[in-house]
mmCIF file of N, CA and C in Angstrom:
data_model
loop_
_atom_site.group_PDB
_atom_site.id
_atom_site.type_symbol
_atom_site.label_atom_id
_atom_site.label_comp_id
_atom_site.label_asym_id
_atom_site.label_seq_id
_atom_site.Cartn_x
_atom_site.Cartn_y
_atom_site.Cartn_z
ATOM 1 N N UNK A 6 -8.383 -25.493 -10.130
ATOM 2 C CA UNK A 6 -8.815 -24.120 -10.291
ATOM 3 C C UNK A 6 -7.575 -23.240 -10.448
ATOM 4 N N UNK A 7 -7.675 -22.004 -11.166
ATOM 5 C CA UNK A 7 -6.633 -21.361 -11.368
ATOM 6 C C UNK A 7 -6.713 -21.173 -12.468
ATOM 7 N N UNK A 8 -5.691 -19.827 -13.063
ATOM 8 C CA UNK A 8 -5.427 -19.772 -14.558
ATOM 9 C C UNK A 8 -3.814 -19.566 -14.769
ATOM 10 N N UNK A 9 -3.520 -19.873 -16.063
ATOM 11 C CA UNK A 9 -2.030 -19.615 -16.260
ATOM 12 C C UNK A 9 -1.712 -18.033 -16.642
ATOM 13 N N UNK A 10 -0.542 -17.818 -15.983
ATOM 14 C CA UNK A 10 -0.026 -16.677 -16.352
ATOM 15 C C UNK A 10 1.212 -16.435 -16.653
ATOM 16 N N UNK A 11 1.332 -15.450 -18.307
ATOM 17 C CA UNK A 11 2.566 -15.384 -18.739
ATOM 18 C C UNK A 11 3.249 -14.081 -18.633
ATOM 19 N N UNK A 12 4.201 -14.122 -18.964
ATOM 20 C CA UNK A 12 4.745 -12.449 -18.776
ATOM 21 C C UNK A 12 5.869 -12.543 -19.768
ATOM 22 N N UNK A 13 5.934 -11.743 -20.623
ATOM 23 C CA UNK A 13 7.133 -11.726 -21.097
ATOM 24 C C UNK A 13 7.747 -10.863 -21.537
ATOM 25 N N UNK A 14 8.921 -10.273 -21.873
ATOM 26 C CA UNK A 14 9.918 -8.906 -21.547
ATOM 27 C C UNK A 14 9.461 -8.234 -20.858
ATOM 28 N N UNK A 15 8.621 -7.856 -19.311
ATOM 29 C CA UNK A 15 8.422 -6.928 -19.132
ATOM 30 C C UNK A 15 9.291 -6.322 -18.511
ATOM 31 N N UNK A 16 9.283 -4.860 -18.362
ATOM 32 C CA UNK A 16 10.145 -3.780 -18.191
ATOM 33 C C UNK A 16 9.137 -2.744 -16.989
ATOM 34 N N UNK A 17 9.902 -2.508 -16.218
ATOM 35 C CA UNK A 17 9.129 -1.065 -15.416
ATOM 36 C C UNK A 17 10.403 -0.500 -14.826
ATOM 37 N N UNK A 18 10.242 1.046 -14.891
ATOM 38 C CA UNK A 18 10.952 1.838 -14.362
ATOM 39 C C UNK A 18 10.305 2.914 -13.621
ATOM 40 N N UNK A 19 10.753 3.935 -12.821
ATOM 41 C CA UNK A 19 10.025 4.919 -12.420
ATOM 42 C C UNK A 19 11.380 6.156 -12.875
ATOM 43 N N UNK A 20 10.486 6.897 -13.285
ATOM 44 C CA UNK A 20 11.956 7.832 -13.724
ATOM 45 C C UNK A 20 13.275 7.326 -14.350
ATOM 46 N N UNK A 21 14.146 7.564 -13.774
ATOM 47 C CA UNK A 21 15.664 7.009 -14.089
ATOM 48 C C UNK A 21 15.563 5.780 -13.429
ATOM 49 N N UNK A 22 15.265 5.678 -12.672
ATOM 50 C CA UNK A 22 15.291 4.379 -11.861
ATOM 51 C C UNK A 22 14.418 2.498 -12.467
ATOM 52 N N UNK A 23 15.479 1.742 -12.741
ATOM 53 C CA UNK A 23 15.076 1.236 -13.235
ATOM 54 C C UNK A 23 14.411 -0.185 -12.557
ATOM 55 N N UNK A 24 13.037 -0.363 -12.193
ATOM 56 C CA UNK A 24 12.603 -1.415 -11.294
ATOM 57 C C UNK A 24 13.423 -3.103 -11.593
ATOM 58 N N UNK A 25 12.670 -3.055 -13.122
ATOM 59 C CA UNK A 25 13.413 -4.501 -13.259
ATOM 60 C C UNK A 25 12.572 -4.632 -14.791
ATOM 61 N N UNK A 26 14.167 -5.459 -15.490
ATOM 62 C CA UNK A 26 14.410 -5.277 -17.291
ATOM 63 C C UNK A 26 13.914 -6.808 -17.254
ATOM 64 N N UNK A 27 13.159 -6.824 -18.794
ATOM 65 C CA UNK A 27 13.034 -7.847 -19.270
ATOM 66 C C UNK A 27 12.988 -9.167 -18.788
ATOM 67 N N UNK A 28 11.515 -9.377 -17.701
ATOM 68 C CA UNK A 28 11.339 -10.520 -16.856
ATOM 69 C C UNK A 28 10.803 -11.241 -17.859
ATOM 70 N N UNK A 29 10.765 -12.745 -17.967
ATOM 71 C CA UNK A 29 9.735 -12.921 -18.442
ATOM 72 C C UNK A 29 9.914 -14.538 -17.531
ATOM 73 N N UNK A 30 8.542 -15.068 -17.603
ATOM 74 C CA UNK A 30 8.315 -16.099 -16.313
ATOM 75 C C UNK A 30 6.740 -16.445 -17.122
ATOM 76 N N UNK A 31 6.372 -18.214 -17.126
ATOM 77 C CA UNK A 31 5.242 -18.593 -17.125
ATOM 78 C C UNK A 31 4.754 -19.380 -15.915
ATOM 79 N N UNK A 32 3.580 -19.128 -15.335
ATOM 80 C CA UNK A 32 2.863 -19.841 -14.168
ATOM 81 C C UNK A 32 1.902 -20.264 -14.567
ATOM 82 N N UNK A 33 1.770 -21.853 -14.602
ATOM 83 C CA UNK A 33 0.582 -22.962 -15.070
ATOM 84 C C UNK A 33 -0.136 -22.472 -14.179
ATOM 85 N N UNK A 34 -1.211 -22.842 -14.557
ATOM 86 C CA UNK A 34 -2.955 -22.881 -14.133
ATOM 87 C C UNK A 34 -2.495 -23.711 -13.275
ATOM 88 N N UNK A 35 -3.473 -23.328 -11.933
ATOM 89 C CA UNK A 35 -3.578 -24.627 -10.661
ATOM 90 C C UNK A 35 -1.832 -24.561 -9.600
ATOM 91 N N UNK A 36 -0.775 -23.738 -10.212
ATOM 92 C CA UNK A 36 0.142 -23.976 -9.337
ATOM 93 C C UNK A 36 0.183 -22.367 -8.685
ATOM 94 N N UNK A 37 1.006 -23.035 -7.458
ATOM 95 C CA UNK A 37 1.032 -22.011 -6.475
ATOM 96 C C UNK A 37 2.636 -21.821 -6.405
ATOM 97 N N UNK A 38 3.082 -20.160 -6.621
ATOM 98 C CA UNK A 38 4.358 -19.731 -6.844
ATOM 99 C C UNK A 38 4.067 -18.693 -5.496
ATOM 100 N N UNK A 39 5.701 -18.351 -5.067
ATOM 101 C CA UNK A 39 5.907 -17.613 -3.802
ATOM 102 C C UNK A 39 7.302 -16.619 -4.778
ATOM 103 N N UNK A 40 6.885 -15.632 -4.669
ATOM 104 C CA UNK A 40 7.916 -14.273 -5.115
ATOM 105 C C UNK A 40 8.669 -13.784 -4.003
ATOM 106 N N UNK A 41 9.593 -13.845 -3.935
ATOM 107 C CA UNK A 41 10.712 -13.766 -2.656
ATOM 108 C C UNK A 41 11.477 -12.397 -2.682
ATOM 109 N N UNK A 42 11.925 -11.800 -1.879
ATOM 110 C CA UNK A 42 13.252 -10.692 -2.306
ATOM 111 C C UNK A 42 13.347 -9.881 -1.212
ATOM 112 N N UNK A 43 14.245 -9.121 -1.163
ATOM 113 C CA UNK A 43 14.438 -8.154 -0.172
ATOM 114 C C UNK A 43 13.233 -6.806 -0.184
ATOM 115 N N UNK A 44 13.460 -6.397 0.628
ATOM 116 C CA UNK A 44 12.668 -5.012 0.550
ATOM 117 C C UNK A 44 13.160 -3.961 -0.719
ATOM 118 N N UNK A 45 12.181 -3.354 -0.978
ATOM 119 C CA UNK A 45 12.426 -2.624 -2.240
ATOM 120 C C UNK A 45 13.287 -2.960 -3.521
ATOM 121 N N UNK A 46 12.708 -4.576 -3.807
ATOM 122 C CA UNK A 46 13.426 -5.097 -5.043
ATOM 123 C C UNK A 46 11.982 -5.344 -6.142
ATOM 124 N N UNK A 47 11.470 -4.889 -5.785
ATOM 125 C CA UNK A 47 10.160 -4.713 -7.145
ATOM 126 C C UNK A 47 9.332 -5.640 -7.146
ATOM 127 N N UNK A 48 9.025 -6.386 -5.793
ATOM 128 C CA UNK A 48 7.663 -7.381 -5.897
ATOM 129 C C UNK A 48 6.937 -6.910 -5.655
ATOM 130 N N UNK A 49 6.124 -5.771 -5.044
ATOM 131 C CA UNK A 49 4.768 -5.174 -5.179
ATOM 132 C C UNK A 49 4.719 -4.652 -6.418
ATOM 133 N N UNK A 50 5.460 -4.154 -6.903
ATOM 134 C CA UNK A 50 5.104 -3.548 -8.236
ATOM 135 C C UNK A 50 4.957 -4.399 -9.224
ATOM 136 N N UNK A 51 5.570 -5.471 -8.887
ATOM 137 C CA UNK A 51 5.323 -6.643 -10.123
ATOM 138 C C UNK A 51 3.909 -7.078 -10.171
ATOM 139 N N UNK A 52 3.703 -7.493 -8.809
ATOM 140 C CA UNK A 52 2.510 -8.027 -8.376
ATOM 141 C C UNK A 52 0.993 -6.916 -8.834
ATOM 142 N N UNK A 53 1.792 -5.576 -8.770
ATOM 143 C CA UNK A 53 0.371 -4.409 -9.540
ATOM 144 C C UNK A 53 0.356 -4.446 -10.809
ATOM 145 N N UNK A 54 1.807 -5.091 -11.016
ATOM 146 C CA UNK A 54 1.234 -5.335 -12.776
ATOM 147 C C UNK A 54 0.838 -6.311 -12.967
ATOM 148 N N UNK A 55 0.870 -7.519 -12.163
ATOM 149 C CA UNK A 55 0.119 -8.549 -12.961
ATOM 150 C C UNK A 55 -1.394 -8.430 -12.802
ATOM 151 N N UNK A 56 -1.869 -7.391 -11.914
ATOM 152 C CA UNK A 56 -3.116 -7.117 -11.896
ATOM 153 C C UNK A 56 -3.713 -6.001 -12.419
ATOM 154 N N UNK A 57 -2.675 -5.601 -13.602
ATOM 155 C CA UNK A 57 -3.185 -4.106 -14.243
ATOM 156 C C UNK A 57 -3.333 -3.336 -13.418
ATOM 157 N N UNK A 58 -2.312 -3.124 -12.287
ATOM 158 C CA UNK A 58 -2.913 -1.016 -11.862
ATOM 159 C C UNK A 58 -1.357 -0.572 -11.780
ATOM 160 N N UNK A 59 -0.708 -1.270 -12.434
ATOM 161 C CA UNK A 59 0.670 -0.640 -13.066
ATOM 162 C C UNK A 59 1.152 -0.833 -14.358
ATOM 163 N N UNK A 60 1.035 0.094 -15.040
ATOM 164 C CA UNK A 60 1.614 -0.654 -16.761
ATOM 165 C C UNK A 60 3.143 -0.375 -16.965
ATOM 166 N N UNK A 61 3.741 -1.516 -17.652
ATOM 167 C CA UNK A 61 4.880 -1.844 -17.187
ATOM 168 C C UNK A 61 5.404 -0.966 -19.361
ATOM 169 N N UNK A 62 6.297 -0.295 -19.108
ATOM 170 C CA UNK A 62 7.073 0.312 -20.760
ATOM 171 C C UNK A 62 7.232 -0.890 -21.953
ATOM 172 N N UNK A 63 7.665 -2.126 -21.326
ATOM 173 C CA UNK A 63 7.709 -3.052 -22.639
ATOM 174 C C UNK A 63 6.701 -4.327 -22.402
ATOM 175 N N UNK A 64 6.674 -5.278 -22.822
ATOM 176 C CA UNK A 64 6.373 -6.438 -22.697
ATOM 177 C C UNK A 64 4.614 -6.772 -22.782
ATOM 178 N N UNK A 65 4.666 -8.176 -22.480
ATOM 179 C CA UNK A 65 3.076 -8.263 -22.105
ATOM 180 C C UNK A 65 2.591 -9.142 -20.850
ATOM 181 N N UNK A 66 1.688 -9.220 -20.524
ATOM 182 C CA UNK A 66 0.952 -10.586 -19.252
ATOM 183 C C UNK A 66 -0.349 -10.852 -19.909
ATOM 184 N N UNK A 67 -0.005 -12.080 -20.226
ATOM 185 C CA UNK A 67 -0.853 -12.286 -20.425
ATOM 186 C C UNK A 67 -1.977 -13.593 -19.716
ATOM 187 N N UNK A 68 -2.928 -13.534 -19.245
ATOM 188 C CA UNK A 68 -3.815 -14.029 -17.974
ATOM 189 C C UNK A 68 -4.810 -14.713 -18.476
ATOM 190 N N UNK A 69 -4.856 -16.055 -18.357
ATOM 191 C CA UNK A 69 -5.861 -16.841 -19.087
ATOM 192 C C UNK A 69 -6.222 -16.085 -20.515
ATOM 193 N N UNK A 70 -5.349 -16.218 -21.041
ATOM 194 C CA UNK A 70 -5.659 -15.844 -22.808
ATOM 195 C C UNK A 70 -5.366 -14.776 -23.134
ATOM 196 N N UNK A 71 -5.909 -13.343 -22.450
ATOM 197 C CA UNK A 71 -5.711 -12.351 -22.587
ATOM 198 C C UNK A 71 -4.343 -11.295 -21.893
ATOM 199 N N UNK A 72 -4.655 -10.555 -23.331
ATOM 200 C CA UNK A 72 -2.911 -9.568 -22.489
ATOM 201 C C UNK A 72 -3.691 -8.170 -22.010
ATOM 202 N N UNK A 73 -3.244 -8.029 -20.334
ATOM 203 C CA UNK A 73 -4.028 -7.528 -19.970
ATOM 204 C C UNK A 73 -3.151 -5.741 -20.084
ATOM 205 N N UNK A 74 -2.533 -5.838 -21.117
ATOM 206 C CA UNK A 74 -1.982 -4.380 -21.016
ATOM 207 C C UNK A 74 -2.494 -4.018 -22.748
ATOM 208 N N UNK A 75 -3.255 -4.989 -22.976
ATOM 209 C CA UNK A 75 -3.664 -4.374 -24.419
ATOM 210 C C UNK A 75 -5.170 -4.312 -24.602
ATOM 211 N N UNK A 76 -5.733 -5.640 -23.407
ATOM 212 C CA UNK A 76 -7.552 -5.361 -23.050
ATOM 213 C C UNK A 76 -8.244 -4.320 -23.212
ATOM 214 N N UNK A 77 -9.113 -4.044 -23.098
ATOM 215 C CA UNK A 77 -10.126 -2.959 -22.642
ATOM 216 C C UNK A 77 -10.350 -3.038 -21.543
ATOM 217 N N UNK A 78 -11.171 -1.775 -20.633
ATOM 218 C CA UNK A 78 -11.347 -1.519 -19.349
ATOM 219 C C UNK A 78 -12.319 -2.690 -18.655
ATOM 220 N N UNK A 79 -13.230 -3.368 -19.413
ATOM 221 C CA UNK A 79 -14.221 -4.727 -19.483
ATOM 222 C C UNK A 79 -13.270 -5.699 -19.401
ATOM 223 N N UNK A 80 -12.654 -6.321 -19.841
ATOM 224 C CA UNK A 80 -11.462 -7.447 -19.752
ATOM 225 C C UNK A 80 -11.116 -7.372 -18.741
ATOM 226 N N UNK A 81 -10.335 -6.214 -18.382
ATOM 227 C CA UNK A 81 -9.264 -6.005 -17.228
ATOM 228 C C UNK A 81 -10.394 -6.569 -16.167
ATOM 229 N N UNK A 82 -11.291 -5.886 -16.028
ATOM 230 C CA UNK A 82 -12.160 -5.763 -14.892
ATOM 231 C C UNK A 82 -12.630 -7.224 -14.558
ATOM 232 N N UNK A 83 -12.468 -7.926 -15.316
ATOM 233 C CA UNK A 83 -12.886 -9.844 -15.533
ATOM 234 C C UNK A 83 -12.145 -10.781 -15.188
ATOM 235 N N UNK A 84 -10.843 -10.153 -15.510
ATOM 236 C CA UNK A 84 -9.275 -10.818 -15.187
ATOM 237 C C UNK A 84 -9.341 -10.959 -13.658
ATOM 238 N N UNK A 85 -9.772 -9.367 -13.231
ATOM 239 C CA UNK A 85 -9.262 -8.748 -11.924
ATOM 240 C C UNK A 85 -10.115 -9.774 -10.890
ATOM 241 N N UNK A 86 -11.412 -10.085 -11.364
ATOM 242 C CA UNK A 86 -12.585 -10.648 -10.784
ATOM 243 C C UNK A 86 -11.899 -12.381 -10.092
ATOM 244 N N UNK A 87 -10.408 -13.071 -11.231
ATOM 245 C CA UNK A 87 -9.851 -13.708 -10.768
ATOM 246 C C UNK A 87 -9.081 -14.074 -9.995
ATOM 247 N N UNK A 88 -8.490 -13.122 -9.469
ATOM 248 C CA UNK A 88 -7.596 -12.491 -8.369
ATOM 249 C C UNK A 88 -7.895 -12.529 -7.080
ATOM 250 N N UNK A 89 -7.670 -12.635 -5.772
ATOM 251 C CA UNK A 89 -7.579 -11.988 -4.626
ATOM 252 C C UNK A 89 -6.087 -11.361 -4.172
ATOM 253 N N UNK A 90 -6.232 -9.919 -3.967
ATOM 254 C CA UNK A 90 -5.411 -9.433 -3.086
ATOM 255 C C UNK A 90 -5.019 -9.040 -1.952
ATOM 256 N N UNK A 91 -4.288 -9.470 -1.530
ATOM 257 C CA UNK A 91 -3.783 -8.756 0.006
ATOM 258 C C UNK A 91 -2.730 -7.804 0.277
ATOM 259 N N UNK A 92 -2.977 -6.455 -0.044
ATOM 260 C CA UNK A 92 -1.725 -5.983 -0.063
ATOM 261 C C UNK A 92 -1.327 -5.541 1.526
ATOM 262 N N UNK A 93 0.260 -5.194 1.247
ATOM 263 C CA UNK A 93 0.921 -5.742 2.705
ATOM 264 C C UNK A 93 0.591 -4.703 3.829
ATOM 265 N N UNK A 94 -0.062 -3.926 3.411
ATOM 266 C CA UNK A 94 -0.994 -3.147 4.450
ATOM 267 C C UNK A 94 -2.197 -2.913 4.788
ATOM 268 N N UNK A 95 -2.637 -3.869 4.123
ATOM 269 C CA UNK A 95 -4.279 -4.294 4.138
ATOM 270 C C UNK A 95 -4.578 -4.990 5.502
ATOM 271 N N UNK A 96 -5.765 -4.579 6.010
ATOM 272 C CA UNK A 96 -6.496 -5.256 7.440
ATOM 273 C C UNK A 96 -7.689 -5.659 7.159
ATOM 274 N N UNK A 97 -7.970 -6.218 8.256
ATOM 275 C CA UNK A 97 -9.800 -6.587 8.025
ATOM 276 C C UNK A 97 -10.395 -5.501 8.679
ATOM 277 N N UNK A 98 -11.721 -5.429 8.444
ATOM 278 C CA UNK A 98 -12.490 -4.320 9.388
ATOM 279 C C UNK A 98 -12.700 -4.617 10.627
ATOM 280 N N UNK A 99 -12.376 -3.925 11.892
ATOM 281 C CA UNK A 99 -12.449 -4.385 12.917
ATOM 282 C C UNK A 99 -14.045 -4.380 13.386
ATOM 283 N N UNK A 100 -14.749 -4.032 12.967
ATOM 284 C CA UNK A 100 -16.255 -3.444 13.141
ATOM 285 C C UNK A 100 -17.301 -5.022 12.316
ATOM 286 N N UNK A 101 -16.521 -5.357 11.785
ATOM 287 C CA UNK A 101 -17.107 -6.331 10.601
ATOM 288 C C UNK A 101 -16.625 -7.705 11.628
ATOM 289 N N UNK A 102 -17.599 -8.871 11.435
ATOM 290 C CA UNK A 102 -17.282 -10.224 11.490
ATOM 291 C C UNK A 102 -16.107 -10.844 10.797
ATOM 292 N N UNK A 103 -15.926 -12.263 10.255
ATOM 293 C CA UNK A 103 -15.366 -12.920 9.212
ATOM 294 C C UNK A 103 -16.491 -12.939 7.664
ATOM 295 N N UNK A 104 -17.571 -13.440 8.215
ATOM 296 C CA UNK A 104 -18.805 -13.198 7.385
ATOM 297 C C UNK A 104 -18.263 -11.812 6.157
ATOM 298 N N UNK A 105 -18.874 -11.118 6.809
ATOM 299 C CA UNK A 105 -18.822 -9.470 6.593
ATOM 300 C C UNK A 105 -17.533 -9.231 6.029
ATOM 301 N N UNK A 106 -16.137 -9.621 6.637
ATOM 302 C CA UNK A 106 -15.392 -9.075 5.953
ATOM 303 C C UNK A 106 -14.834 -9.610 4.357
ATOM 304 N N UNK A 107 -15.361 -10.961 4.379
ATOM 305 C CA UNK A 107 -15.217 -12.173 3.533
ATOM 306 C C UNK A 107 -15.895 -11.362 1.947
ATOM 307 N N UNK A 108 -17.409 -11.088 2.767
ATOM 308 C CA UNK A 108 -18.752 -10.834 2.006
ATOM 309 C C UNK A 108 -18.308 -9.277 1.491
ATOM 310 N N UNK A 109 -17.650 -8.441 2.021
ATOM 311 C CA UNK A 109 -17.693 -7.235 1.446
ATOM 312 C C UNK A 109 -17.474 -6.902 -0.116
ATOM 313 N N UNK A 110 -15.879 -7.331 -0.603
ATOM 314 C CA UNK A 110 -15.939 -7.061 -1.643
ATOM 315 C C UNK A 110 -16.520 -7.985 -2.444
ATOM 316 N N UNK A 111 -17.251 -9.204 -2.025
ATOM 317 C CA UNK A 111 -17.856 -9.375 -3.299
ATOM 318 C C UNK A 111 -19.134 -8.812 -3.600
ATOM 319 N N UNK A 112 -19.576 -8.720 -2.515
ATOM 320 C CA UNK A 112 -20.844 -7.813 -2.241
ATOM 321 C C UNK A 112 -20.775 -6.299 -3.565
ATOM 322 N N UNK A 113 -19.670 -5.746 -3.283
ATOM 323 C CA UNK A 113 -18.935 -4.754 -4.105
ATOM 324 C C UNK A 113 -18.861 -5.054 -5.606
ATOM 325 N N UNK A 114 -18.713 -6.200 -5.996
ATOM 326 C CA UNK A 114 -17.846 -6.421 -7.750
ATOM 327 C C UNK A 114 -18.275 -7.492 -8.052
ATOM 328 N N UNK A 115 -19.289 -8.488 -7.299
ATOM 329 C CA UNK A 115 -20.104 -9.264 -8.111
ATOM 330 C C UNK A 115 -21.043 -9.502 -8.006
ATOM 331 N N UNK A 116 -22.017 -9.773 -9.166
ATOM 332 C CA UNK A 116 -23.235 -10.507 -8.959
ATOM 333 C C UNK A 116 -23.980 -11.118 -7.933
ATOM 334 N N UNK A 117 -25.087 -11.304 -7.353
ATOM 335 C CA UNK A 117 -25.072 -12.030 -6.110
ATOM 336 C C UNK A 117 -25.231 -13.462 -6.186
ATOM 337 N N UNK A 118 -25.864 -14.003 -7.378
ATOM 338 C CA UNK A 118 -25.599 -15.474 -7.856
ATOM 339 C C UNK A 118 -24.146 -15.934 -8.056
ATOM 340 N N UNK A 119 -23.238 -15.150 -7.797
ATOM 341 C CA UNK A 119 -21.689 -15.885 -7.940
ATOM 342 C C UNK A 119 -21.019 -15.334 -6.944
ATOM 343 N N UNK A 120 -21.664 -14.655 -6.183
ATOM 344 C CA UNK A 120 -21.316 -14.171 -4.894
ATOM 345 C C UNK A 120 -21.216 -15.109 -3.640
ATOM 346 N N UNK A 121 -22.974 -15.617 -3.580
ATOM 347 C CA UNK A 121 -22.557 -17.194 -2.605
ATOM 348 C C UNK A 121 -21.353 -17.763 -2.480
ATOM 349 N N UNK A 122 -21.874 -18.854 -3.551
ATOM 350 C CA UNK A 122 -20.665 -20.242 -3.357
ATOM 351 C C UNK A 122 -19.557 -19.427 -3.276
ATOM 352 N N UNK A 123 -18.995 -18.792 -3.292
ATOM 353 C CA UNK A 123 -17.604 -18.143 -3.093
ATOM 354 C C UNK A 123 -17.353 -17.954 -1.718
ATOM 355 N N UNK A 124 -18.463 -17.110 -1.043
ATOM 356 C CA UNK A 124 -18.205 -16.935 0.115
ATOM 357 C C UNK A 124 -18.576 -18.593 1.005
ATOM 358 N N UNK A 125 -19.415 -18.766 0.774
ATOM 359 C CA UNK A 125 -19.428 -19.900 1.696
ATOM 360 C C UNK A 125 -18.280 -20.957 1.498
ATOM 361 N N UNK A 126 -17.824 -21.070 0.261
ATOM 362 C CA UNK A 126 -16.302 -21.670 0.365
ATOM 363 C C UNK A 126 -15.351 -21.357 1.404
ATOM 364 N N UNK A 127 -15.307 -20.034 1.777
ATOM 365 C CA UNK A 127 -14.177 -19.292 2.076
ATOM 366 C C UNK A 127 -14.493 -19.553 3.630
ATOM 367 N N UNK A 128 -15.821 -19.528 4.044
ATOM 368 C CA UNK A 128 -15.846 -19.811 5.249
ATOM 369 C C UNK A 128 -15.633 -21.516 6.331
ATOM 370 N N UNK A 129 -15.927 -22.293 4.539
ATOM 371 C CA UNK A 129 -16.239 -23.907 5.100
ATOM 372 C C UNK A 129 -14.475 -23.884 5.419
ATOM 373 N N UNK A 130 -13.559 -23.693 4.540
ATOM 374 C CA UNK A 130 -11.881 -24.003 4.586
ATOM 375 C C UNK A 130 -11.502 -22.710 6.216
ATOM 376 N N UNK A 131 -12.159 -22.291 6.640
ATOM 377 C CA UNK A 131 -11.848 -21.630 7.642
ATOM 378 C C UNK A 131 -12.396 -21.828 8.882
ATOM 379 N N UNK A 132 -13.730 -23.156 8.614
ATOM 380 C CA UNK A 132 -14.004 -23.827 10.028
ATOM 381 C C UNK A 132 -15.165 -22.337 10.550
ATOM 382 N N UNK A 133 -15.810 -21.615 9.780
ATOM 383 C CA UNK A 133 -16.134 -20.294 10.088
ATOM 384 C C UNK A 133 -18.049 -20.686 9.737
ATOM 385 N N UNK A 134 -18.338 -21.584 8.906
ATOM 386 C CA UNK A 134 -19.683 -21.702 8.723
ATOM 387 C C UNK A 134 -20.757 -21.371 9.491
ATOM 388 N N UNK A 135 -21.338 -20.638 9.226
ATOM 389 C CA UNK A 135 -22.717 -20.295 9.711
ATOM 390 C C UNK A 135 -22.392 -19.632 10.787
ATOM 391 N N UNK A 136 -21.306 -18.931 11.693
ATOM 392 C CA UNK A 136 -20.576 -17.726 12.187
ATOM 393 C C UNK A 136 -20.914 -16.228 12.576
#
């Protein structure tokens, strides 16, 4: 499971400030990569662009087939559906179970026929079933 992802020249800056020139990096389908660096060397921002909610001045990513800085708002939204994020200040709900917190966003952004098996995956690899 998994999809490949490419990137190539991309560029982001904020103002004068220049995040980081002309990356470009491919990640096969099915492998698992770890992005390393100090604080404030541009891995969250990389990481918002590979999920479209940062568009980067040059280059492209492109995500199982598609380049998601040239998609439509439908694409993006399909890509995104492949993804899980955790960003580094994200919590669970303290009010919510594992269930519940598992179940929320898909509850939110998908279907409920592809909603299941997802969640109950998430709970069997967590020893959490029926919980």
């Amino acid at each position: 499971m998994g999809v490949a992802i490419e990137v190539n020249g991309l560029t982001k800056s904020f103002g004068s400030s220049r995040i980081w020139e002309d990356v470009t990096l491919t990640i096969p389908a099915g492998e698992v990569s770890v992005l390393l660096g100090p604080s404030g060397t541009g891995k969250s921002v990389f990481l918002k662009s590979l999920i479209g909610l940062l568009r980067p001045e040059r280059g492209s990513i492109v995500i199982d087939g598609t380049d998601i800085i040239e998609c439509s708002a439908k694409e993006l939204y399909e890509i995104r559906t492949l993804f899980g994020v955790l960003f580094q200040d994200g919590a669970l709900f303290g009010s919510m179970n594992l269930f519940d917190n598992t179940a929320f966003p898909l509850r939110e952004h998908t279907k409920k026929k592809k909603r299941d098996p997802r969640h109950r995956h998430g709970e069997a690899r967590t020893g959490r079933l029926g919980r």
